[in-house]
């Protein structure tokens, strides 16, 4: 992957948002200008700038430093060995509902096989060619080729029991005794499954099941991996502790059929992203510049470090992605001002920074067309996630007048466009506690080991090496099997590092830093 370098970054207290990077070459050829140390120092400069005051940064932003146009032509490349090192440490969660099996299969096809896959289905029926039984069998078939995979149905009673045992009662619907409906809920289940059954994987990504272009899916996964690799390089170079990192995808375009012209229009942003991004841009404006900085407010396709996924509270349904821009501002507040959201306080109140990378892909995003009602609900959910929680952010340095005006504007927009009526409030999303507060050992104990008696069509299935990696009576995350798996990982890594990476690693050791490949 070769990316254009971001032209700047904006810090908001503990949150640093990078300006969008763009994939400029999918399979770059290494040139002698692609010194990996060089790319590292470019991004690292930005990271450091991210810690400067907002005003200093905005002044610099208006005049990008010369560094950004250096010999690599303002680009930075990440090569296959680095991508693979991250991909083999990544779980991809695919939330799905009633998509045809062929469509979901296209998505799994596109996910690099080094990644484990968790298919979280909320399909309405089990039997038939597009029921969840068929979804599970399709995943099982992929995993016979060596991929690790897990299928879980959102309504599998054991999953609700597992959350209850973990102390996370709010995600369970009391009337049905099953996990609530919603994309956010499916992703939340996916995170808990990833932590429980793929404990050595350090990154988690999400890809919607209704993507129609498998090649786009491949690019999303590689773009995630490249983003993480760049941040690793950068922190190895600068000596800064690795941050919580999130990579959010802005699609190359969103093709839409135009019924008037009969043509396909390659529009830049979807109908809901356009609105949510507009308001987030007003929120994160610097020196009055309130356009085109946030391009990923609604990014259904995004990935983060596993640590970040476990320490973040998550919003329900379609509010989950916009809320991810607000949560880092809340969870890092100082302990006295730290805000409890729906009664949940974040567990870790520390000085760890959160870095958001926005990456525009080369491929388009083609998915199921939705009707106007759906878009109205997406607007309401997305704006509600910002509206109800942004006022609580105290450590961000955001201007309280800007926030108050923004909230009024969002409400007015939703009323004027029929997303809510004028006596209503924007919907307040349900917020689920961060999973590091949950008893995930009990969660896993209730669901059981992956090798025994699990069968996708019954609601839970494990396929490929994941089921053989668990010995009977495993005592959990530090079991001998896990240890040998991680030994295997590290020997793989040792054999795949290049001399440049070794050089970086040596530099980091001599500076007393965490080794790059730790
Ligand atoms: N497991 C599970 N449970 N999956 C769900 C549920 C649920 O209750 N509801 C929806 N999904 C899955 C769908 O099957 C689909 O694969 C994916 O989540 C996205 O849902 P869509 O209904 O296709 O959403 P969208 O295309 O309108 O919106 C997408 O893009 C937006 C950005 O434009 C979503 O990813 C949004 O979250 C995103 O903001
Ligand atoms: Mg969709």
XYZ file of C-alpha atoms and ligand atoms in Angstrom:
558
model
C 0.000 0.000 0.000
C 1.246 3.449 -0.811
C -0.490 6.339 0.896
C -0.397 10.063 0.464
C 0.914 11.521 3.698
C -1.627 13.365 5.810
C -1.221 17.117 5.541
C -1.785 17.706 9.200
C -3.449 16.592 12.377
C -5.719 18.183 14.947
C -5.401 17.513 18.665
C -8.371 17.727 21.008
C -7.088 16.965 24.469
C -6.155 13.303 24.384
C -7.624 12.717 20.921
C -5.544 13.367 17.828
C -7.249 13.156 14.445
C -5.121 12.872 11.337
C -6.178 14.497 8.123
C -7.258 11.969 5.533
C -4.574 9.919 3.781
C -5.322 8.365 0.444
C -4.329 5.032 -1.041
C -2.359 6.082 -4.110
C -0.996 2.679 -5.111
C -2.335 -0.698 -4.085
C 0.763 -2.805 -4.756
C 3.737 -0.444 -4.700
C 7.126 -1.446 -5.906
C 9.874 -0.707 -3.391
C 12.157 2.024 -4.607
C 15.309 3.327 -3.051
C 13.323 6.373 -1.966
C 11.046 4.207 0.140
C 13.262 4.095 3.153
C 11.030 2.826 5.887
C 12.813 4.999 8.395
C 11.911 7.946 6.244
C 8.210 7.215 6.265
C 8.397 6.639 9.969
C 9.860 10.026 10.669
C 7.272 11.748 8.493
C 4.372 10.332 10.457
C 6.194 10.707 13.695
C 6.556 14.432 13.057
C 2.817 14.630 12.703
C 2.311 12.659 15.876
C 4.469 15.093 17.774
C 2.651 18.011 16.252
C -0.513 16.383 17.461
C 0.631 17.004 21.003
C 1.172 20.699 20.487
C -1.495 23.177 21.356
C -4.449 23.410 19.055
C -3.527 26.897 17.974
C 0.073 26.040 17.195
C -1.071 23.129 15.131
C -3.634 25.071 13.215
C -1.054 27.698 12.378
C 1.200 24.973 11.046
C -1.669 23.407 9.217
C -2.237 26.430 7.108
C 1.343 26.088 5.913
C 2.262 22.438 5.647
C 5.949 21.980 6.368
C 8.314 21.084 3.584
C 8.680 17.631 5.074
C 5.452 16.563 3.483
C 6.817 17.035 -0.001
C 10.102 15.275 0.415
C 11.666 12.877 -2.091
C 9.060 10.148 -1.645
C 6.689 12.529 -3.354
C 4.566 13.110 -0.268
C 3.821 9.403 -0.011
C 4.701 6.588 2.295
C 4.651 2.899 1.419
C 3.996 -0.200 3.497
C 5.159 -3.479 1.971
C 3.660 -6.973 2.082
C 5.777 -8.367 4.922
C 4.697 -5.515 7.183
C 1.072 -5.841 6.135
C 1.108 -9.590 6.770
C 2.601 -9.132 10.212
C -0.415 -7.037 11.182
C -3.004 -9.070 9.255
C -2.015 -12.276 11.019
C -2.740 -10.473 14.255
C -6.145 -9.201 13.184
C -9.707 -10.429 13.621
C -12.327 -9.185 11.191
C -15.897 -9.074 12.478
C -18.593 -9.192 9.812
C -22.039 -8.170 11.093
C -24.777 -9.583 8.894
C -28.510 -9.984 8.759
C -30.533 -11.307 5.897
C -28.009 -10.807 3.116
C -27.915 -13.638 0.600
C -25.248 -16.183 1.387
C -23.546 -15.461 -1.945
C -23.164 -11.817 -0.940
C -21.702 -12.618 2.478
C -19.439 -15.147 0.792
C -18.096 -12.401 -1.466
C -17.081 -10.461 1.654
C -15.316 -13.447 3.243
C -13.548 -14.060 -0.082
C -12.044 -10.601 0.079
C -10.727 -10.854 3.661
C -7.039 -11.839 3.591
C -6.789 -15.400 4.879
C -4.291 -14.466 7.597
C -7.132 -12.688 9.380
C -9.492 -14.642 11.602
C -13.152 -14.003 10.776
C -16.100 -13.746 13.147
C -19.433 -13.730 11.368
C -22.040 -12.277 13.740
C -25.418 -12.941 12.224
C -28.817 -11.596 13.115
C -30.450 -13.443 10.231
C -34.178 -13.861 10.773
C -34.362 -17.545 9.842
C -32.189 -20.602 10.154
C -33.281 -22.865 7.318
C -33.266 -22.467 3.576
C -30.585 -21.437 1.141
C -30.133 -18.033 2.753
C -30.766 -18.940 6.371
C -28.128 -18.684 9.045
C -27.436 -22.408 8.839
C -26.238 -21.824 5.294
C -24.225 -18.759 6.383
C -22.433 -20.885 8.982
C -21.751 -23.724 6.548
C -20.352 -21.264 4.049
C -17.889 -19.976 6.655
C -16.993 -23.523 7.657
C -16.111 -24.288 4.045
C -13.712 -21.337 3.889
C -12.045 -22.469 7.065
C -11.205 -25.890 5.613
C -8.530 -23.969 3.687
C -6.763 -23.019 6.878
C -8.529 -19.860 7.994
C -9.647 -19.420 11.595
C -13.323 -18.610 11.847
C -16.236 -18.369 14.203
C -19.941 -18.066 13.524
C -22.280 -16.742 16.194
C -25.933 -15.855 15.952
C -26.941 -12.744 17.862
C -29.987 -14.559 19.212
C -28.059 -17.649 20.320
C -29.350 -17.994 23.889
C -25.885 -18.928 25.156
C -24.508 -15.574 23.978
C -27.009 -13.668 26.129
C -26.276 -15.966 29.066
C -22.564 -15.387 28.564
C -23.030 -11.600 28.719
C -25.190 -11.969 31.814
C -22.467 -14.090 33.451
C -19.954 -11.394 32.484
C -22.110 -8.797 34.258
C -23.176 -6.999 31.073
C -26.942 -7.172 31.525
C -27.881 -4.104 29.510
C -27.161 -5.718 26.166
C -29.726 -8.416 26.882
C -33.375 -7.787 26.076
C -35.294 -8.839 29.187
C -38.440 -9.810 27.341
C -36.766 -12.215 24.913
C -33.745 -13.170 27.001
C -31.553 -12.681 23.934
C -29.085 -10.007 22.845
C -30.813 -6.885 21.571
C -31.106 -6.236 17.853
C -28.729 -3.767 16.272
C -25.502 -3.501 14.338
C -23.730 -2.002 17.365
C -24.869 -4.916 19.503
C -23.583 -7.381 16.884
C -20.199 -5.649 16.862
C -20.092 -5.628 20.663
C -20.684 -9.383 20.658
C -17.962 -9.715 18.012
C -15.453 -7.903 20.242
C -16.259 -10.127 23.224
C -15.881 -13.232 21.022
C -12.596 -11.987 19.579
C -11.105 -11.364 23.013
C -12.313 -14.712 24.281
C -11.383 -16.976 21.405
C -8.580 -15.169 19.581
C -6.660 -13.751 22.534
C -3.387 -13.388 20.642
C -4.818 -11.134 17.987
C -4.085 -7.480 18.681
C -6.282 -5.730 16.126
C -9.966 -5.906 15.335
C -11.664 -4.654 12.196
C -15.269 -4.484 10.994
C -16.629 -4.971 7.502
C -20.316 -4.887 6.567
C -21.673 -8.086 5.054
C -23.491 -6.320 2.222
C -20.355 -5.187 0.378
C -20.678 -6.283 -3.227
C -17.032 -5.904 -4.252
C -14.661 -8.485 -2.747
C -11.644 -6.524 -4.012
C -12.779 -3.511 -1.978
C -12.903 -5.712 1.103
C -9.296 -6.816 0.496
C -8.266 -3.191 0.213
C -10.051 -2.210 3.446
C -8.205 -4.926 5.375
C -4.842 -3.984 3.895
C -5.535 -0.307 4.468
C -6.203 -1.067 8.147
C -2.985 -3.051 8.400
C -0.939 -0.362 6.651
C -2.283 2.304 8.992
C -1.298 0.302 12.065
C 2.116 -0.477 10.573
C 2.791 3.228 10.031
C 1.871 4.089 13.586
C 4.105 1.282 14.873
C 6.990 2.645 12.811
C 6.320 6.097 14.040
C 6.252 5.198 17.704
C 9.346 3.023 17.333
C 11.099 6.022 15.821
C 9.892 8.657 18.249
C 10.018 6.526 21.370
C 6.462 7.478 22.287
C 4.335 4.778 23.828
C 1.988 3.125 21.352
C -1.327 4.864 21.372
C -4.829 3.554 21.030
C -5.187 3.643 17.285
C -8.245 3.532 15.087
C -8.214 3.410 11.284
C -11.398 4.610 9.588
C -12.137 4.136 5.926
C -13.496 6.752 3.576
C -14.504 4.985 0.378
C -13.097 5.961 -2.994
C -16.697 6.570 -4.050
C -20.212 5.304 -3.421
C -21.722 4.253 -6.733
C -25.451 4.945 -6.944
C -27.863 4.149 -9.700
C -29.474 7.330 -11.008
C -32.975 6.389 -12.091
C -33.386 9.591 -14.114
C -30.289 9.205 -16.253
C -30.066 5.427 -16.024
C -26.379 5.866 -15.240
C -24.238 5.008 -12.243
C -23.096 8.116 -10.380
C -19.858 7.728 -8.459
C -20.802 10.068 -5.623
C -18.185 10.977 -3.056
C -20.122 10.422 0.144
C -23.208 8.483 1.151
C -26.345 10.276 2.274
C -25.818 9.667 5.933
C -22.022 10.213 5.977
C -22.511 13.584 4.295
C -24.659 14.871 7.135
C -22.799 13.379 10.072
C -19.453 14.536 8.627
C -20.784 18.070 8.208
C -21.611 18.341 11.903
C -18.415 16.630 13.060
C -16.474 19.089 10.911
C -18.137 21.971 12.707
C -17.259 20.360 16.021
C -13.634 19.717 15.117
C -13.143 22.953 13.176
C -9.922 24.848 13.697
C -9.635 28.560 12.941
C -13.006 28.534 11.220
C -11.947 25.789 8.792
C -14.934 23.485 9.042
C -14.948 21.499 5.801
C -13.545 18.225 4.558
C -11.414 17.390 7.584
C -13.634 14.644 8.981
C -14.516 12.275 6.167
C -15.211 9.166 8.210
C -17.924 10.041 10.752
C -20.048 7.077 9.728
C -17.305 4.683 8.716
C -18.929 1.260 8.894
C -15.528 -0.021 7.809
C -13.021 0.666 10.545
C -10.487 -1.124 12.739
C -8.785 -0.507 16.046
C -6.248 -1.938 18.422
C -7.823 -4.644 20.539
C -6.912 -2.672 23.671
C -8.914 0.254 22.361
C -11.907 -1.936 21.524
C -11.879 -3.286 25.056
C -11.585 0.060 26.801
C -14.195 1.910 24.748
C -17.838 2.120 25.637
C -19.949 1.350 22.602
C -23.210 2.829 21.353
C -26.090 0.743 20.092
C -27.278 0.203 16.538
C -26.095 2.642 13.887
C -24.974 5.172 16.506
C -21.865 3.091 17.092
C -19.597 4.722 14.512
C -20.293 8.441 15.087
C -20.075 7.848 18.858
C -16.523 6.570 18.388
C -15.461 10.166 17.705
C -16.965 11.322 21.011
C -16.031 8.479 23.343
C -12.239 9.119 23.300
C -12.968 12.641 24.553
C -15.011 11.269 27.437
C -12.984 8.296 28.529
C -9.803 10.269 28.983
C -11.259 12.986 31.171
C -9.470 13.472 34.451
C -10.885 11.374 37.267
C -12.669 14.284 38.920
C -14.417 15.328 35.748
C -14.734 11.900 34.202
C -18.233 11.524 33.053
C -20.377 8.497 33.683
C -22.404 7.678 30.590
C -25.600 5.790 31.385
C -23.999 5.046 34.733
C -20.870 3.522 33.178
C -17.556 5.092 33.879
C -14.593 4.092 31.776
C -12.305 1.759 33.714
C -8.964 3.191 32.719
C -8.504 6.836 33.336
C -4.988 7.269 32.139
C -2.960 9.442 29.900
C -3.005 7.153 26.883
C -3.618 9.030 23.675
C -6.065 8.069 20.989
C -5.055 8.492 17.380
C -7.572 8.336 14.552
C -6.278 7.764 11.017
C -8.642 8.390 8.122
C -7.801 6.525 4.929
C -9.493 6.976 1.581
C -9.449 3.809 -0.479
C -8.980 3.451 -4.208
C -11.932 1.076 -4.570
C -15.582 2.100 -4.472
C -18.082 0.963 -1.864
C -21.011 -0.775 -3.436
C -23.633 -2.095 -1.061
C -27.369 -2.634 -0.590
C -29.364 0.467 -1.501
C -31.532 1.664 1.356
C -34.736 3.704 1.357
C -35.311 7.224 2.651
C -36.773 6.055 5.955
C -33.592 4.166 6.717
C -31.520 7.271 6.016
C -33.712 9.356 8.346
C -33.096 6.815 11.109
C -29.353 6.870 10.397
C -29.312 10.674 10.643
C -31.203 10.628 13.901
C -29.000 7.898 15.380
C -25.742 9.516 14.257
C -26.626 13.043 15.355
C -28.132 11.762 18.614
C -24.821 10.073 19.464
C -23.023 13.412 19.178
C -25.782 15.571 20.675
C -26.241 13.696 23.934
C -22.631 13.086 24.864
C -20.469 15.865 23.475
C -21.410 18.289 26.254
C -19.806 15.942 28.755
C -16.352 16.159 27.202
C -14.304 18.309 29.497
C -10.731 17.533 28.503
C -10.997 18.246 24.810
C -10.524 21.994 24.788
C -13.599 22.238 22.568
C -15.423 25.516 22.902
C -18.648 25.189 24.921
C -20.393 27.847 22.785
C -19.499 25.925 19.638
C -20.894 22.777 21.232
C -24.147 24.442 22.313
C -24.702 25.977 18.847
C -23.896 22.698 17.191
C -26.437 20.856 19.307
C -29.121 23.391 18.378
C -28.214 23.095 14.708
C -28.317 19.305 14.740
C -31.725 19.321 16.377
C -33.024 21.858 13.908
C -31.659 19.908 10.968
C -33.309 16.691 12.176
C -36.666 18.439 12.646
C -36.551 20.258 9.320
C -35.687 17.108 7.437
C -38.242 14.879 9.101
C -35.820 12.679 11.062
C -37.712 13.626 14.266
C -40.758 15.788 14.889
C -40.409 19.194 16.469
C -41.484 18.096 19.926
C -38.992 15.280 20.005
C -35.391 15.070 21.178
C -32.785 13.406 19.032
C -32.660 9.761 20.134
C -30.268 9.075 22.986
C -28.281 5.963 22.111
C -27.907 3.213 24.627
C -24.268 3.018 25.724
C -22.729 -0.321 26.678
C -19.900 -0.571 29.188
C -16.341 -1.094 28.040
C -15.608 -4.786 27.914
C -12.523 -4.517 30.089
C -14.997 -4.048 32.940
C -16.742 -7.290 32.060
C -15.854 -10.712 33.393
C -14.844 -12.187 30.048
C -13.513 -15.372 31.676
C -17.083 -16.140 32.736
C -18.316 -15.105 29.278
C -16.040 -17.718 27.741
C -16.817 -20.345 30.362
C -20.528 -20.107 29.532
C -19.938 -20.424 25.784
C -17.416 -23.207 26.310
C -14.372 -24.368 24.489
C -14.460 -23.970 20.760
C -13.854 -27.615 19.984
C -16.735 -29.411 21.655
C -20.288 -29.708 20.480
C -20.444 -26.443 18.596
C -22.309 -26.344 15.386
C -23.030 -23.214 13.368
C -26.636 -24.025 12.494
C -27.326 -24.282 16.252
C -26.088 -20.687 16.623
C -22.392 -21.041 17.467
C -19.608 -22.653 15.461
C -15.808 -22.614 15.422
C -13.870 -23.606 12.360
C -10.342 -24.094 11.172
C -7.338 -24.036 13.497
C -9.230 -22.220 16.246
C -10.953 -25.420 17.325
C -7.773 -27.472 17.461
C -5.763 -24.774 19.222
C -7.698 -25.235 22.442
C -6.768 -28.203 24.632
C -9.454 -29.809 26.756
C -9.592 -28.147 30.132
C -7.721 -25.098 28.912
C -7.294 -22.620 31.700
C -7.798 -19.656 29.485
C -5.804 -16.930 27.946
C -2.393 -17.960 29.220
C -2.709 -21.643 28.485
C 0.345 -23.533 27.190
C -1.295 -23.745 23.792
C -1.581 -20.015 23.619
C 2.027 -19.736 24.596
C 3.120 -22.058 21.825
C 0.889 -20.215 19.395
C 2.528 -16.968 20.303
C 5.993 -18.584 20.028
C 4.982 -19.653 16.570
C 3.852 -16.135 15.800
C 7.063 -14.605 16.952
C 9.214 -17.071 15.015
C 7.170 -16.235 11.940
C 7.735 -12.601 12.625
C 11.452 -13.109 13.138
C 11.750 -14.765 9.784
C 9.770 -12.096 8.006
C 11.422 -8.946 9.265
C 13.540 -7.032 6.843
C 16.864 -5.541 7.614
C 15.271 -2.103 7.781
C 12.836 -3.299 10.413
C 15.716 -4.833 12.327
C 17.454 -1.496 12.138
C 14.376 0.202 13.545
C 14.130 -2.385 16.231
C 17.778 -1.818 17.177
C 17.221 1.906 17.349
C 14.257 1.428 19.646
C 16.229 -0.923 21.903
C 19.151 1.453 22.146
C 16.704 4.188 23.190
C 15.291 1.926 25.892
C 11.957 1.754 24.074
C 9.559 -1.117 23.603
C 10.845 -3.158 20.673
C 8.962 -2.494 17.476
C 7.955 -6.088 17.027
C 6.995 -6.815 20.621
N -25.250 -8.768 13.467
C -26.028 -7.768 13.066
N -27.100 -7.412 13.832
N -25.754 -7.121 11.925
C -26.568 -6.113 11.546
C -27.682 -5.721 12.298
C -27.976 -6.435 13.501
O -28.953 -6.196 14.202
N -28.271 -4.677 11.658
C -27.538 -4.450 10.539
N -26.514 -5.331 10.476
C -25.507 -5.475 9.429
C -26.135 -5.547 8.045
O -26.493 -6.855 7.753
C -25.023 -5.026 7.170
O -24.131 -6.018 6.764
C -24.291 -4.052 8.082
O -24.691 -4.333 9.415
C -24.652 -2.600 7.754
O -26.047 -2.462 7.829
P -26.866 -1.703 6.686
O -28.303 -1.774 7.059
O -26.434 -2.174 5.364
O -26.410 -0.241 6.983
P -26.150 0.936 5.959
O -25.518 0.433 4.720
O -27.324 1.779 5.832
O -25.090 1.741 6.787
C -23.751 1.296 6.853
O -22.927 2.305 6.415
C -23.002 3.477 7.224
C -22.135 4.518 6.585
O -22.677 4.939 5.392
C -23.461 0.888 8.303
O -22.190 0.306 8.386
C -23.512 2.079 9.211
O -23.144 1.679 10.525
C -22.594 3.136 8.646
O -22.662 4.254 9.468
Mg -25.246 -1.294 3.768
